[in-house]
Amino acid sequence: PQSSDWDHAIANPDDHAALVKGQYFNLLAAGASTIVYFHYPLMPGTKAWETFKSFAPLGTTLGPLLLNSPKSARHVAVLASFCNEAYRWCIPDGPPPNCADIYLDLRRNGIQADVISDEEIGAGMLENYRVLVVGNDATMLDSVHKRIQEFAAAGGTVLIDGDSKIAITGAQPTAPAQLPDTIRRRVPQPITVSTQSIIATEFNAGSARLFVLANTTITEVASGNVTIPGYVLYNLREGIPMADGSLITLPPGDGALIFAVPTAPSAIVAQIGPDGISAAVVDREGTVIEASFPIHLKVFRPDGTDAPEYADYHVTSKGRLSIKPFLARNDANGPWTAEIRELASGTTTKIEFSGPVRP
């Protein structure tokens, strides 16, 4: 993203900082693995750079988890066809039919959705979804129409604007205002937030789920109750547990990361082996929880002092982690200590190790 304050249209520096926050969390929600931000010299005095400073620890501590948590499967797709004028920009409040307005309205109503193009439908990607939403389209490629007809015939749900001039056998005419409730009856949603100002996006973290929440406004605080049934919840940014239905409050443009795990971690079991340190996050019964847990490794010298040069952040694979710590040739002899901390629940263990010497 770039700063959009081309000519100081955003007079309040706090609003500009909120815009940057909003870009950041929406990119996280989109699954971006790299974010490069540039700023024009004609915009001095902005708080954008100061805003990014607060994100550095977030990227450092939770980067491995974010990079190893793919987007959960979306069951709803919104057609963005280049046959329509609005597709060229696909921006909110543009000329109808507008795929962006449909998509944003679904997201603000808690519906996990994707935008799908003509090319993606032609490549057979429509079969990955259960519901296709078609706006007030006036024209459509024959090849796309054929694929949509096949999708509907195979049991897929096609919801089409009642004013559309396109005939699709089996499609259900649906007014835009009816779309969220109609979709919820067909596709249960994994998270509910009791405000349209906060959108949430789900990612897979093994048996756990990671949710990125974003305040869609850059001028107002947003508050809502968050419900994720069937999971134990943790607020990763604040490092605290959450009760289901908890109220969450986000400053303008800000976001949150919620970690939902099927059962609460009780301990970290670690041992030394020929390949280094192996660790596993377990529940009360001693069963490994097969989730992608964020982990912080700290290392202490034989005299008990901290060795920050060996600290690092990791993520478990199905609840397990293998670490091979190396020591420098001039490091002190004697048993060193590794502290392994699971960042969601704070569960921690320590284990002594020696070497090997870094080659």
Tab-separated table of C-alpha atoms in Angstrom:
chain	number	residue	atom	x	y	z
A	1	PRO	CA	0.000	0.000	0.000
A	2	GLN	CA	0.970	3.622	-0.305
A	3	SER	CA	-0.078	6.580	1.764
A	4	SER	CA	-3.234	7.907	0.184
A	5	ASP	CA	-2.872	11.369	1.714
A	6	TRP	CA	-1.681	12.846	-1.572
A	7	ASP	CA	-2.474	16.484	-0.823
A	8	HIS	CA	-3.157	16.494	2.916
A	9	ALA	CA	-6.793	15.617	2.322
A	10	ILE	CA	-6.547	13.944	5.723
A	11	ALA	CA	-5.834	16.974	7.862
A	12	ASN	CA	-5.674	15.155	11.185
A	13	PRO	CA	-2.415	13.140	11.599
A	14	ASP	CA	-4.257	10.742	13.911
A	15	ASP	CA	-6.673	9.910	11.095
A	16	HIS	CA	-3.733	9.266	8.780
A	17	ALA	CA	-2.225	6.902	11.348
A	18	ALA	CA	-5.578	5.135	11.615
A	19	LEU	CA	-5.630	4.751	7.818
A	20	VAL	CA	-2.245	3.019	7.964
A	21	LYS	CA	-3.486	0.707	10.723
A	22	GLY	CA	-6.517	-0.126	8.635
A	23	GLN	CA	-4.363	-0.956	5.612
A	24	TYR	CA	-2.115	-3.150	7.752
A	25	PHE	CA	-4.865	-5.246	9.316
A	26	ASN	CA	-6.836	-5.563	6.107
A	27	LEU	CA	-3.706	-6.854	4.366
A	28	LEU	CA	-3.189	-9.361	7.183
A	29	ALA	CA	-6.806	-10.396	6.754
A	30	ALA	CA	-6.199	-10.836	3.017
A	31	GLY	CA	-3.332	-13.243	3.781
A	32	ALA	CA	-0.492	-10.962	2.638
A	33	SER	CA	2.921	-12.370	3.570
A	34	THR	CA	4.881	-9.204	2.736
A	35	ILE	CA	3.876	-5.582	3.251
A	36	VAL	CA	5.953	-2.778	1.702
A	37	TYR	CA	4.846	0.740	2.540
A	38	PHE	CA	6.207	3.867	0.866
A	39	HIS	CA	5.538	7.477	1.631
A	40	TYR	CA	5.818	10.605	-0.484
A	41	PRO	CA	8.074	13.481	0.653
A	42	LEU	CA	5.231	15.950	0.110
A	43	MET	CA	3.516	14.578	3.233
A	44	PRO	CA	5.702	15.655	6.166
A	45	GLY	CA	4.469	15.444	9.713
A	46	THR	CA	2.459	12.276	9.266
A	47	LYS	CA	2.167	9.775	12.083
A	48	ALA	CA	2.281	6.872	9.662
A	49	TRP	CA	5.847	5.861	10.497
A	50	GLU	CA	5.222	6.030	14.228
A	51	THR	CA	2.240	3.760	13.652
A	52	PHE	CA	4.403	1.132	12.002
A	53	LYS	CA	6.732	1.051	14.991
A	54	SER	CA	3.935	-0.456	17.057
A	55	PHE	CA	3.469	-3.199	14.450
A	56	ALA	CA	7.106	-4.339	14.502
A	57	PRO	CA	6.740	-6.467	17.664
A	58	LEU	CA	3.526	-7.966	16.286
A	59	GLY	CA	5.265	-9.072	13.079
A	60	THR	CA	8.251	-10.409	15.016
A	61	THR	CA	6.407	-12.400	17.647
A	62	LEU	CA	3.542	-13.727	15.525
A	63	GLY	CA	5.160	-13.738	12.069
A	64	PRO	CA	5.822	-17.517	12.057
A	65	LEU	CA	2.190	-18.199	13.027
A	66	LEU	CA	0.798	-15.815	10.394
A	67	LEU	CA	3.020	-17.240	7.647
A	68	ASN	CA	2.060	-20.818	8.509
A	69	SER	CA	-1.695	-20.283	8.831
A	70	PRO	CA	-3.346	-20.512	5.410
A	71	LYS	CA	-6.709	-18.938	4.741
A	72	SER	CA	-9.595	-21.177	5.700
A	73	ALA	CA	-11.752	-22.431	2.850
A	74	ARG	CA	-14.325	-19.888	1.792
A	75	HIS	CA	-17.713	-21.283	0.837
A	76	VAL	CA	-19.105	-18.089	-0.690
A	77	ALA	CA	-17.904	-16.354	-3.877
A	78	VAL	CA	-19.004	-13.029	-5.371
A	79	LEU	CA	-18.781	-12.776	-9.164
A	80	ALA	CA	-16.556	-9.940	-10.415
A	81	SER	CA	-16.946	-10.155	-14.192
A	82	PHE	CA	-14.990	-7.930	-16.568
A	83	CYS	CA	-18.157	-7.749	-18.687
A	84	ASN	CA	-19.427	-5.187	-16.188
A	85	GLU	CA	-18.366	-1.563	-16.036
A	86	ALA	CA	-17.871	-1.714	-12.280
A	87	TYR	CA	-15.329	-4.538	-12.603
A	88	ARG	CA	-12.719	-2.179	-14.011
A	89	TRP	CA	-12.402	-0.552	-10.612
A	90	CYS	CA	-14.544	-2.721	-8.344
A	91	ILE	CA	-14.761	0.097	-5.821
A	92	PRO	CA	-17.498	0.798	-3.284
A	93	ASP	CA	-20.262	3.167	-4.375
A	94	GLY	CA	-19.258	2.774	-8.024
A	95	PRO	CA	-21.704	2.244	-10.872
A	96	PRO	CA	-23.976	-0.800	-10.501
A	97	PRO	CA	-23.661	-3.736	-10.696
A	98	ASN	CA	-20.936	-3.430	-8.074
A	99	CYS	CA	-19.163	-6.516	-6.819
A	100	ALA	CA	-17.266	-4.488	-4.197
A	101	ASP	CA	-20.460	-3.245	-2.544
A	102	ILE	CA	-21.828	-6.798	-2.409
A	103	TYR	CA	-18.561	-8.202	-1.059
A	104	LEU	CA	-18.110	-5.502	1.605
A	105	ASP	CA	-21.704	-5.791	2.727
A	106	LEU	CA	-21.264	-9.547	3.198
A	107	ARG	CA	-18.011	-9.084	5.117
A	108	ARG	CA	-19.565	-6.453	7.377
A	109	ASN	CA	-22.383	-8.889	8.085
A	110	GLY	CA	-19.950	-11.575	9.176
A	111	ILE	CA	-19.908	-13.648	5.981
A	112	GLN	CA	-16.556	-15.158	4.982
A	113	ALA	CA	-16.389	-14.622	1.220
A	114	ASP	CA	-14.080	-14.359	-1.787
A	115	VAL	CA	-14.314	-12.463	-5.064
A	116	ILE	CA	-14.121	-14.735	-8.117
A	117	SER	CA	-13.268	-13.617	-11.656
A	118	ASP	CA	-14.232	-14.888	-15.100
A	119	GLU	CA	-10.772	-16.391	-15.481
A	120	GLU	CA	-11.023	-18.257	-12.170
A	121	ILE	CA	-14.446	-19.634	-13.084
A	122	GLY	CA	-13.013	-20.742	-16.432
A	123	ALA	CA	-10.218	-22.531	-14.581
A	124	GLY	CA	-12.744	-24.585	-12.602
A	125	MET	CA	-12.305	-22.795	-9.278
A	126	LEU	CA	-16.047	-22.340	-8.780
A	127	GLU	CA	-16.280	-25.956	-7.640
A	128	ASN	CA	-14.407	-24.944	-4.460
A	129	TYR	CA	-17.461	-22.988	-3.279
A	130	ARG	CA	-20.982	-23.779	-2.153
A	131	VAL	CA	-22.600	-20.414	-2.922
A	132	LEU	CA	-22.100	-17.988	-5.827
A	133	VAL	CA	-23.508	-14.464	-5.615
A	134	VAL	CA	-24.262	-12.686	-8.905
A	135	GLY	CA	-25.182	-8.997	-8.869
A	136	ASN	CA	-27.367	-7.014	-11.230
A	137	ASP	CA	-25.305	-8.160	-14.207
A	138	ALA	CA	-26.489	-7.200	-17.676
A	139	THR	CA	-24.087	-9.364	-19.691
A	140	MET	CA	-21.997	-12.472	-19.174
A	141	LEU	CA	-19.541	-14.529	-21.216
A	142	ASP	CA	-21.080	-17.682	-22.689
A	143	SER	CA	-18.260	-19.762	-21.199
A	144	VAL	CA	-18.852	-18.315	-17.712
A	145	HIS	CA	-22.610	-18.759	-18.021
A	146	LYS	CA	-22.091	-22.410	-18.932
A	147	ARG	CA	-19.849	-23.004	-15.914
A	148	ILE	CA	-22.362	-21.359	-13.577
A	149	GLN	CA	-25.186	-23.455	-15.031
A	150	GLU	CA	-23.083	-26.594	-14.403
A	151	PHE	CA	-22.351	-25.423	-10.854
A	152	ALA	CA	-26.073	-24.977	-10.143
A	153	ALA	CA	-26.954	-28.323	-11.727
A	154	ALA	CA	-24.385	-30.050	-9.509
A	155	GLY	CA	-26.049	-28.715	-6.357
A	156	GLY	CA	-24.323	-25.369	-5.946
A	157	THR	CA	-26.387	-22.401	-4.785
A	158	VAL	CA	-26.573	-19.382	-7.103
A	159	LEU	CA	-28.049	-16.227	-5.597
A	160	ILE	CA	-28.735	-13.607	-8.259
A	161	ASP	CA	-30.024	-10.045	-8.003
A	162	GLY	CA	-33.689	-10.006	-8.923
A	163	ASP	CA	-33.097	-7.164	-11.387
A	164	SER	CA	-30.466	-9.062	-13.372
A	165	LYS	CA	-31.342	-9.665	-17.001
A	166	ILE	CA	-29.374	-12.908	-17.104
A	167	ALA	CA	-31.297	-16.194	-16.891
A	168	ILE	CA	-29.567	-18.938	-14.908
A	169	THR	CA	-31.474	-22.186	-14.443
A	170	GLY	CA	-31.860	-22.986	-10.768
A	171	ALA	CA	-30.672	-19.559	-9.567
A	172	GLN	CA	-32.546	-17.980	-6.665
A	173	PRO	CA	-33.475	-14.295	-7.113
A	174	THR	CA	-32.311	-12.552	-3.947
A	175	ALA	CA	-32.365	-8.878	-3.011
A	176	PRO	CA	-29.018	-7.540	-1.715
A	177	ALA	CA	-30.482	-6.910	1.755
A	178	GLN	CA	-31.506	-10.574	1.996
A	179	LEU	CA	-28.105	-12.017	1.066
A	180	PRO	CA	-26.503	-12.269	4.553
A	181	ASP	CA	-29.408	-14.146	6.172
A	182	THR	CA	-29.915	-16.338	3.098
A	183	ILE	CA	-26.242	-17.346	3.105
A	184	ARG	CA	-26.142	-17.996	6.867
A	185	ARG	CA	-28.924	-20.559	6.474
A	186	ARG	CA	-26.778	-22.452	3.960
A	187	VAL	CA	-23.278	-21.874	5.312
A	188	PRO	CA	-22.810	-21.569	9.095
A	189	GLN	CA	-20.191	-18.919	9.924
A	190	PRO	CA	-17.292	-19.685	12.322
A	191	ILE	CA	-17.343	-16.293	14.085
A	192	THR	CA	-19.953	-13.697	14.958
A	193	VAL	CA	-19.127	-10.073	15.816
A	194	SER	CA	-22.043	-7.960	17.016
A	195	THR	CA	-21.133	-4.892	14.965
A	196	GLN	CA	-20.776	-4.211	11.251
A	197	SER	CA	-17.781	-1.944	11.944
A	198	ILE	CA	-15.515	-4.939	12.657
A	199	ILE	CA	-14.831	-7.580	10.035
A	200	ALA	CA	-13.185	-10.919	10.819
A	201	THR	CA	-11.207	-13.313	8.632
A	202	GLU	CA	-10.466	-16.941	9.531
A	203	PHE	CA	-7.161	-18.775	9.017
A	204	ASN	CA	-6.308	-22.430	9.645
A	205	ALA	CA	-3.781	-23.098	12.403
A	206	GLY	CA	-3.910	-26.868	12.496
A	207	SER	CA	-6.753	-27.862	14.793
A	208	ALA	CA	-6.897	-24.248	15.980
A	209	ARG	CA	-8.199	-21.169	14.185
A	210	LEU	CA	-6.645	-17.732	13.885
A	211	PHE	CA	-8.989	-14.788	13.360
A	212	VAL	CA	-7.799	-11.383	12.151
A	213	LEU	CA	-10.228	-8.634	13.173
A	214	ALA	CA	-10.164	-5.138	11.685
A	215	ASN	CA	-12.012	-1.933	12.497
A	216	THR	CA	-13.237	-0.767	9.091
A	217	THR	CA	-13.529	2.876	10.169
A	218	ILE	CA	-10.581	5.268	10.581
A	219	THR	CA	-12.407	7.900	12.616
A	220	GLU	CA	-14.416	5.952	15.180
A	221	VAL	CA	-13.821	3.388	17.905
A	222	ALA	CA	-15.586	0.087	17.193
A	223	SER	CA	-16.875	-2.313	19.851
A	224	GLY	CA	-18.590	-5.667	19.512
A	225	ASN	CA	-19.087	-8.999	21.221
A	226	VAL	CA	-17.093	-11.838	19.663
A	227	THR	CA	-18.582	-15.332	19.594
A	228	ILE	CA	-16.593	-18.374	18.400
A	229	PRO	CA	-18.448	-21.441	19.718
A	230	GLY	CA	-16.614	-24.625	20.608
A	231	TYR	CA	-13.163	-23.134	21.222
A	232	VAL	CA	-10.976	-21.776	24.005
A	233	LEU	CA	-10.104	-18.193	23.048
A	234	TYR	CA	-7.009	-16.020	23.497
A	235	ASN	CA	-6.345	-12.414	22.494
A	236	LEU	CA	-2.862	-12.698	20.999
A	237	ARG	CA	-2.091	-8.961	20.861
A	238	GLU	CA	-2.839	-8.545	24.556
A	239	GLY	CA	-1.679	-12.002	25.611
A	240	ILE	CA	-4.807	-12.745	27.637
A	241	PRO	CA	-7.568	-15.397	27.591
A	242	MET	CA	-11.046	-14.423	26.367
A	243	ALA	CA	-14.454	-15.737	27.293
A	244	ASP	CA	-16.761	-16.557	24.401
A	245	GLY	CA	-19.007	-13.565	23.801
A	246	SER	CA	-16.433	-11.115	25.174
A	247	LEU	CA	-16.627	-7.460	24.227
A	248	ILE	CA	-13.696	-6.286	22.138
A	249	THR	CA	-12.943	-2.617	21.503
A	250	LEU	CA	-10.731	-1.452	18.639
A	251	PRO	CA	-9.411	2.097	18.131
A	252	PRO	CA	-9.910	3.684	14.684
A	253	GLY	CA	-8.385	1.492	11.966
A	254	ASP	CA	-6.933	-0.916	14.520
A	255	GLY	CA	-7.217	-4.687	14.676
A	256	ALA	CA	-6.912	-7.769	16.845
A	257	LEU	CA	-5.749	-11.355	16.496
A	258	ILE	CA	-7.804	-14.015	18.247
A	259	PHE	CA	-6.457	-17.544	18.638
A	260	ALA	CA	-9.136	-20.229	19.034
A	261	VAL	CA	-7.947	-23.665	20.149
A	262	PRO	CA	-10.153	-26.740	20.713
A	263	THR	CA	-8.792	-27.369	24.205
A	264	ALA	CA	-6.689	-25.288	26.586
A	265	PRO	CA	-2.935	-25.995	26.715
A	266	SER	CA	-1.897	-27.422	30.063
A	267	ALA	CA	1.844	-28.013	29.668
A	268	ILE	CA	4.780	-28.144	27.276
A	269	VAL	CA	6.607	-31.456	27.329
A	270	ALA	CA	10.246	-31.127	26.222
A	271	GLN	CA	13.180	-33.505	25.954
A	272	ILE	CA	16.730	-33.609	24.624
A	273	GLY	CA	17.521	-35.939	21.742
A	274	PRO	CA	20.171	-36.445	19.072
A	275	ASP	CA	18.515	-33.781	16.897
A	276	GLY	CA	18.264	-31.161	19.624
A	277	ILE	CA	15.228	-30.186	21.674
A	278	SER	CA	11.809	-31.626	20.859
A	279	ALA	CA	8.730	-30.110	22.478
A	280	ALA	CA	4.989	-30.664	22.364
A	281	VAL	CA	2.023	-28.673	23.658
A	282	VAL	CA	-0.348	-30.983	25.546
A	283	ASP	CA	-3.716	-30.789	27.294
A	284	ARG	CA	-4.604	-31.957	30.824
A	285	GLU	CA	-4.668	-35.571	29.688
A	286	GLY	CA	-1.169	-35.299	28.223
A	287	THR	CA	-2.494	-35.500	24.650
A	288	VAL	CA	-0.719	-33.387	22.053
A	289	ILE	CA	-2.954	-30.575	20.780
A	290	GLU	CA	-2.410	-30.673	17.018
A	291	ALA	CA	-2.491	-26.912	16.519
A	292	SER	CA	-0.043	-24.312	15.189
A	293	PHE	CA	0.957	-22.607	18.442
A	294	PRO	CA	3.114	-19.446	18.485
A	295	ILE	CA	6.280	-20.148	20.475
A	296	HIS	CA	8.958	-17.907	22.006
A	297	LEU	CA	12.355	-19.463	22.703
A	298	LYS	CA	14.632	-17.810	25.261
A	299	VAL	CA	18.111	-19.089	26.083
A	300	PHE	CA	20.053	-18.589	29.337
A	301	ARG	CA	23.813	-19.016	29.896
A	302	PRO	CA	25.217	-21.376	32.538
A	303	ASP	CA	25.422	-18.444	34.989
A	304	GLY	CA	21.697	-17.747	34.501
A	305	THR	CA	22.040	-14.574	32.437
A	306	ASP	CA	19.894	-14.037	29.375
A	307	ALA	CA	21.438	-14.771	25.932
A	308	PRO	CA	19.211	-12.697	23.619
A	309	GLU	CA	21.342	-13.561	20.577
A	310	TYR	CA	19.858	-17.064	20.711
A	311	ALA	CA	16.227	-16.031	21.285
A	312	ASP	CA	13.772	-16.673	18.466
A	313	TYR	CA	10.116	-17.114	17.574
A	314	HIS	CA	8.685	-20.343	16.165
A	315	VAL	CA	5.406	-22.063	15.383
A	316	THR	CA	4.543	-25.680	16.164
A	317	SER	CA	3.451	-28.148	13.503
A	318	LYS	CA	0.490	-30.161	14.787
A	319	GLY	CA	1.487	-29.164	18.302
A	320	ARG	CA	5.116	-30.283	17.998
A	321	LEU	CA	8.358	-28.364	17.608
A	322	SER	CA	11.962	-29.387	16.996
A	323	ILE	CA	14.732	-26.919	17.863
A	324	LYS	CA	18.454	-27.422	17.297
A	325	PRO	CA	20.226	-24.704	19.271
A	326	PHE	CA	23.839	-23.990	18.343
A	327	LEU	CA	26.452	-22.393	20.582
A	328	ALA	CA	29.489	-20.381	19.528
A	329	ARG	CA	32.992	-21.762	20.109
A	330	ASN	CA	33.724	-19.067	22.654
A	331	ASP	CA	30.503	-19.571	24.635
A	332	ALA	CA	30.740	-20.662	28.250
A	333	ASN	CA	30.923	-24.350	29.086
A	334	GLY	CA	28.281	-25.954	31.226
A	335	PRO	CA	24.558	-26.589	30.946
A	336	TRP	CA	22.571	-23.897	29.159
A	337	THR	CA	18.825	-23.488	29.657
A	338	ALA	CA	16.135	-23.137	27.017
A	339	GLU	CA	12.826	-21.564	28.038
A	340	ILE	CA	9.956	-22.470	25.710
A	341	ARG	CA	6.841	-20.339	26.060
A	342	GLU	CA	3.557	-20.799	24.206
A	343	LEU	CA	2.397	-17.248	23.504
A	344	ALA	CA	-1.383	-17.741	23.502
A	345	SER	CA	-1.832	-19.269	26.959
A	346	GLY	CA	1.551	-18.375	28.446
A	347	THR	CA	2.318	-22.038	29.186
A	348	THR	CA	6.080	-22.351	29.760
A	349	THR	CA	8.725	-24.998	30.349
A	350	LYS	CA	12.506	-24.993	30.785
A	351	ILE	CA	15.083	-27.608	29.793
A	352	GLU	CA	18.884	-27.791	30.082
A	353	PHE	CA	21.088	-28.524	27.055
A	354	SER	CA	24.703	-28.477	25.911
A	355	GLY	CA	25.975	-27.554	22.428
A	356	PRO	CA	26.489	-28.527	19.742
A	357	VAL	CA	29.078	-25.937	18.739
A	358	ARG	CA	28.082	-23.902	15.694
A	359	PRO	CA	30.004	-25.234	12.651
